[in-house]
């Protein structure tokens, strides 16, 4: 940006029930921010519908054009998890499209600075509502020079916090924060409440918090490289409920958690706890459990010598709310982690005052040079970040140059030395740095999908760009985030997918036996910038261009329904922010329609009418496609979806998650006629499905076999279960084809990759004399390529959406949108 051009910062926060927005003029010489305009709007749980329209309105009011914005500032929380993610995702989208830096500031700091601006001085407590009868309390000192933070972010029960205040005695302490709306009675008399207008973040407060960080050298609004939007993350201060419960269970020694498939008393939940899968190098990672404490102590003695912790010290760490311990095991990548898998590494840390203090890192010498220490540190840091940590510190032997090199590569710097720190008299180097991160890799979704042969008359505007490359318009980037895959794809006007990439979270959900919605939402926030950047880079290479930017696109599209709302919200908020920043149309897509369009990938001649079997983890439908956009649901499951049934059977057998691939693997080795499992609703006279009874029958059979002391024949169980599913699916599909007279049958959804199901449909279509169209295997599961295919048609129809559009958990395929 030219030095003579005014530079502005756009700031906003949605951590609670109020949307706070501000625009400020940046003064680089003075490191100052002049307030230009600000506003606060009651959101009432509607931040995602109101935020971007209010951003547009405020910029217009301030007469600030998009190209004049040099930085985006966002409130990172703590606050409502969903509210914080709406702000972060929107900010990432805006900053990415504008190609400017994204700086996160504390939402609580913004409250404190707002109080300071209002003339308040003295000791201040900001107490934000953390739900679950908990609060986020932070102490500040408001002096003439500004607001000084005195304590780190934390979460505490409201009652316990009230006791803390009572022990301090009465004082002239000021108090603010939306926690007062719920808990004013608990802290009455211990502090002096400020006016309610000062309880929530303000646009001015956000800008003052940013200015303070700028002057302290903690940020530079003009340095976009330093403040890459991908690295901005929310402040949570606690793990998800699933992870907290997991820590409690793993801190106990319970033989029921061993996860042996032959056990007579292992429940589906028990086996899920023990599940984890090894990577390609045969290493599985999971939180440390009490059963392996002795192995940690033994490895400690082998690698730490006289400084090793004993078994009791390690055991005492587990289950503590401020401790994080992870372990690595050698395992077969094709199977769930067994109880007998040998421990090959461990790491632990302590979160105190916003810093992760690395307590231990140990790796079996025979397993070194596999990157185990790096992954363990990243896993520990990932949990610590969710517990409110912002930095990390450790001690390392002065003579251990290998470890020092690892830590330096992770961003740690030596701050000093502790003389004779270790038992043998060797000095320790004190190192501090940022929290190591786990990056979800954005990888191609299957093999290369660029197919120039698809280009044809559908390309309405073939033009040359300024660099001489030919681009078939429109160019659309589509995003998919309905469950546990963060995906992005770019399609051009010739219906050529120029990129299709995906970052999977399966490793983070496998040990729970299924998708944890809160974890999925967190991982989408972490991955979405990298996935979209990769999609743009791959598309640029496909087009023969050096670079493809958001401003080069003609539209941004996203899945808005159906799916996990918390996951969808991230994609929708990001896409809306990017569409606003790039000043391009915004398009929403029904996820189920995307699965129908997946049949176009690799089969450009496919067109309705057709009957589609849509089978996935959340859906089981038979759909008649009269035309694109004209759909009638012929039948649906009345309970479990097919994919859900596969996952539950796999869980019952202790085979891990996701269940479909592993059940198929065993089914290929078994006898499909070995066990007469029921064919539910096979003769119901309609096209509805039911999987719950079949799932119950399989689980009952498993439990009866275990109770009788018989070893489970896993291949036969998987083969017989799969046959029961396939028989009903094929029979109903045959009926649907005969009733509709459709000339084509096709598939959609993750279960469409099941080899037994595909083979059965091939035989049925041959018998019925209809054409069979199936998506490529990579396009069966959730992917952005299918969303891009729908988006292209919607773009041509002018079906653009408002920037007030929200994510929806449910979406009726029959209803136009």
GROMACS .gro file of N, CA and C in nm, residues 279 281-285 295-305 308 325-330 342-348 358-378 380 400 402-403 406-407 410:
model
  177
  279UNK      N    1   0.005  -4.434   1.195
  279UNK     CA    2   0.030  -4.368   1.067
  279UNK      C    3   0.108  -4.463   0.976
  281UNK      N    4   0.409  -4.493   0.920
  281UNK     CA    5   0.533  -4.544   0.976
  281UNK      C    6   0.509  -4.639   1.092
  282UNK      N    7   0.382  -4.672   1.117
  282UNK     CA    8   0.351  -4.767   1.222
  282UNK      C    9   0.354  -4.709   1.361
  283UNK      N   10   0.316  -4.582   1.375
  283UNK     CA   11   0.316  -4.516   1.506
  283UNK      C   12   0.177  -4.458   1.531
  284UNK      N   13   0.120  -4.492   1.645
  284UNK     CA   14  -0.010  -4.441   1.685
  284UNK      C   15   0.007  -4.345   1.803
  285UNK      N   16  -0.071  -4.238   1.804
  285UNK     CA   17  -0.063  -4.138   1.910
  285UNK      C   18  -0.197  -4.129   1.982
  295UNK      N   19   0.531  -4.837   3.182
  295UNK     CA   20   0.615  -4.835   3.062
  295UNK      C   21   0.682  -4.699   3.045
  296UNK      N   22   0.610  -4.591   3.079
  296UNK     CA   23   0.671  -4.458   3.072
  296UNK      C   24   0.786  -4.450   3.171
  297UNK      N   25   0.763  -4.498   3.292
  297UNK     CA   26   0.869  -4.493   3.393
  297UNK      C   27   0.990  -4.575   3.350
  298UNK      N   28   0.968  -4.689   3.287
  298UNK     CA   29   1.079  -4.772   3.240
  298UNK      C   30   1.157  -4.702   3.130
  299UNK      N   31   1.085  -4.640   3.037
  299UNK     CA   32   1.153  -4.568   2.930
  299UNK      C   33   1.224  -4.444   2.985
  300UNK      N   34   1.163  -4.381   3.084
  300UNK     CA   35   1.227  -4.268   3.154
  300UNK      C   36   1.363  -4.311   3.208
  301UNK      N   37   1.365  -4.424   3.278
  301UNK     CA   38   1.490  -4.471   3.338
  301UNK      C   39   1.595  -4.499   3.232
  302UNK      N   40   1.550  -4.544   3.116
  302UNK     CA   41   1.644  -4.579   3.010
  302UNK      C   42   1.702  -4.456   2.941
  303UNK      N   43   1.622  -4.349   2.927
  303UNK     CA   44   1.669  -4.233   2.850
  303UNK      C   45   1.702  -4.111   2.935
  304UNK      N   46   1.655  -4.107   3.061
  304UNK     CA   47   1.677  -3.989   3.145
  304UNK      C   48   1.778  -4.014   3.257
  305UNK      N   49   1.815  -4.137   3.279
  305UNK     CA   50   1.914  -4.166   3.382
  305UNK      C   51   1.866  -4.129   3.521
  308UNK      N   52   1.532  -3.936   3.591
  308UNK     CA   53   1.406  -3.998   3.552
  308UNK      C   54   1.301  -3.988   3.661
  325UNK      N   55  -0.069  -3.503   2.881
  325UNK     CA   56   0.029  -3.608   2.851
  325UNK      C   57  -0.017  -3.688   2.730
  326UNK      N   58   0.077  -3.712   2.638
  326UNK     CA   59   0.050  -3.792   2.519
  326UNK      C   60   0.154  -3.902   2.509
  327UNK      N   61   0.116  -4.010   2.441
  327UNK     CA   62   0.207  -4.123   2.424
  327UNK      C   63   0.205  -4.171   2.279
  328UNK      N   64   0.314  -4.236   2.238
  328UNK     CA   65   0.325  -4.293   2.104
  328UNK      C   66   0.347  -4.443   2.117
  329UNK      N   67   0.283  -4.520   2.030
  329UNK     CA   68   0.291  -4.666   2.034
  329UNK      C   69   0.324  -4.720   1.895
  330UNK      N   70   0.398  -4.829   1.892
  330UNK     CA   71   0.423  -4.899   1.766
  330UNK      C   72   0.304  -4.989   1.738
  342UNK      N   73   0.356  -5.176   2.206
  342UNK     CA   74   0.462  -5.122   2.291
  342UNK      C   75   0.471  -4.970   2.283
  343UNK      N   76   0.495  -4.909   2.398
  343UNK     CA   77   0.512  -4.764   2.406
  343UNK      C   78   0.650  -4.727   2.355
  344UNK      N   79   0.656  -4.627   2.264
  344UNK     CA   80   0.786  -4.587   2.207
  344UNK      C   81   0.817  -4.441   2.231
  345UNK      N   82   0.726  -4.367   2.293
  345UNK     CA   83   0.753  -4.226   2.322
  345UNK      C   84   0.646  -4.166   2.409
  346UNK      N   85   0.677  -4.055   2.472
  346UNK     CA   86   0.581  -3.987   2.559
  346UNK      C   87   0.623  -3.841   2.573
  347UNK      N   88   0.529  -3.757   2.608
  347UNK     CA   89   0.557  -3.616   2.635
  347UNK      C   90   0.449  -3.563   2.727
  348UNK      N   91   0.487  -3.472   2.816
  348UNK     CA   92   0.391  -3.415   2.910
  348UNK      C   93   0.420  -3.270   2.935
  358UNK      N   94   0.694  -2.757   2.923
  358UNK     CA   95   0.720  -2.895   2.883
  358UNK      C   96   0.794  -2.965   2.997
  359UNK      N   97   0.732  -3.070   3.050
  359UNK     CA   98   0.790  -3.142   3.163
  359UNK      C   99   0.878  -3.257   3.119
  360UNK      N  100   0.833  -3.329   3.019
  360UNK     CA  101   0.906  -3.448   2.975
  360UNK      C  102   0.885  -3.473   2.827
  361UNK      N  103   0.990  -3.517   2.761
  361UNK     CA  104   0.983  -3.570   2.625
  361UNK      C  105   1.081  -3.685   2.618
  362UNK      N  106   1.032  -3.803   2.586
  362UNK     CA  107   1.120  -3.919   2.577
  362UNK      C  108   1.081  -4.009   2.460
  363UNK      N  109   1.181  -4.058   2.388
  363UNK     CA  110   1.156  -4.146   2.274
  363UNK      C  111   1.252  -4.265   2.283
  364UNK      N  112   1.198  -4.385   2.261
  364UNK     CA  113   1.279  -4.506   2.259
  364UNK      C  114   1.390  -4.488   2.154
  365UNK      N  115   1.517  -4.509   2.193
  365UNK     CA  116   1.627  -4.491   2.097
  365UNK      C  117   1.608  -4.568   1.967
  366UNK      N  118   1.542  -4.683   1.973
  366UNK     CA  119   1.522  -4.762   1.851
  366UNK      C  120   1.421  -4.699   1.757
  367UNK      N  121   1.344  -4.602   1.806
  367UNK     CA  122   1.241  -4.538   1.725
  367UNK      C  123   1.269  -4.391   1.698
  368UNK      N  124   1.391  -4.349   1.721
  368UNK     CA  125   1.424  -4.210   1.692
  368UNK      C  126   1.437  -4.188   1.542
  369UNK      N  127   1.433  -4.063   1.500
  369UNK     CA  128   1.439  -4.022   1.359
  369UNK      C  129   1.312  -4.059   1.283
  370UNK      N  130   1.202  -4.072   1.358
  370UNK     CA  131   1.072  -4.092   1.296
  370UNK      C  132   0.980  -3.970   1.319
  371UNK      N  133   1.036  -3.863   1.376
  371UNK     CA  134   0.957  -3.744   1.403
  371UNK      C  135   0.862  -3.758   1.520
  372UNK      N  136   0.885  -3.858   1.607
  372UNK     CA  137   0.791  -3.885   1.716
  372UNK      C  138   0.788  -3.769   1.817
  373UNK      N  139   0.906  -3.719   1.855
  373UNK     CA  140   0.910  -3.611   1.953
  373UNK      C  141   0.838  -3.487   1.901
  374UNK      N  142   0.857  -3.458   1.773
  374UNK     CA  143   0.792  -3.340   1.715
  374UNK      C  144   0.639  -3.354   1.719
  375UNK      N  145   0.588  -3.473   1.684
  375UNK     CA  146   0.443  -3.493   1.686
  375UNK      C  147   0.389  -3.490   1.829
  376UNK      N  148   0.459  -3.554   1.921
  376UNK     CA  149   0.414  -3.553   2.060
  376UNK      C  150   0.407  -3.411   2.116
  377UNK      N  151   0.509  -3.331   2.087
  377UNK     CA  152   0.508  -3.193   2.134
  377UNK      C  153   0.391  -3.115   2.074
  378UNK      N  154   0.364  -3.139   1.945
  378UNK     CA  155   0.254  -3.070   1.880
  378UNK      C  156   0.120  -3.112   1.940
  380UNK      N  157   0.069  -3.225   2.252
  380UNK     CA  158   0.062  -3.164   2.385
  380UNK      C  159   0.028  -3.016   2.372
  400UNK      N  160   2.299  -3.131   2.507
  400UNK     CA  161   2.210  -3.206   2.418
  400UNK      C  162   2.180  -3.122   2.294
  402UNK      N  163   2.126  -3.213   1.988
  402UNK     CA  164   2.021  -3.266   1.902
  402UNK      C  165   1.884  -3.215   1.944
  403UNK      N  166   1.856  -3.222   2.075
  403UNK     CA  167   1.728  -3.172   2.125
  403UNK      C  168   1.716  -3.021   2.105
  406UNK      N  169   1.609  -2.951   1.757
  406UNK     CA  170   1.467  -2.976   1.738
  406UNK      C  171   1.385  -2.859   1.789
  407UNK      N  172   1.416  -2.815   1.911
  407UNK     CA  173   1.338  -2.707   1.971
  407UNK      C  174   1.357  -2.577   1.891
  410UNK      N  175   1.136  -2.565   1.604
  410UNK     CA  176   0.998  -2.541   1.642
  410UNK      C  177   0.974  -2.397   1.686
   0.00000   0.00000   0.00000
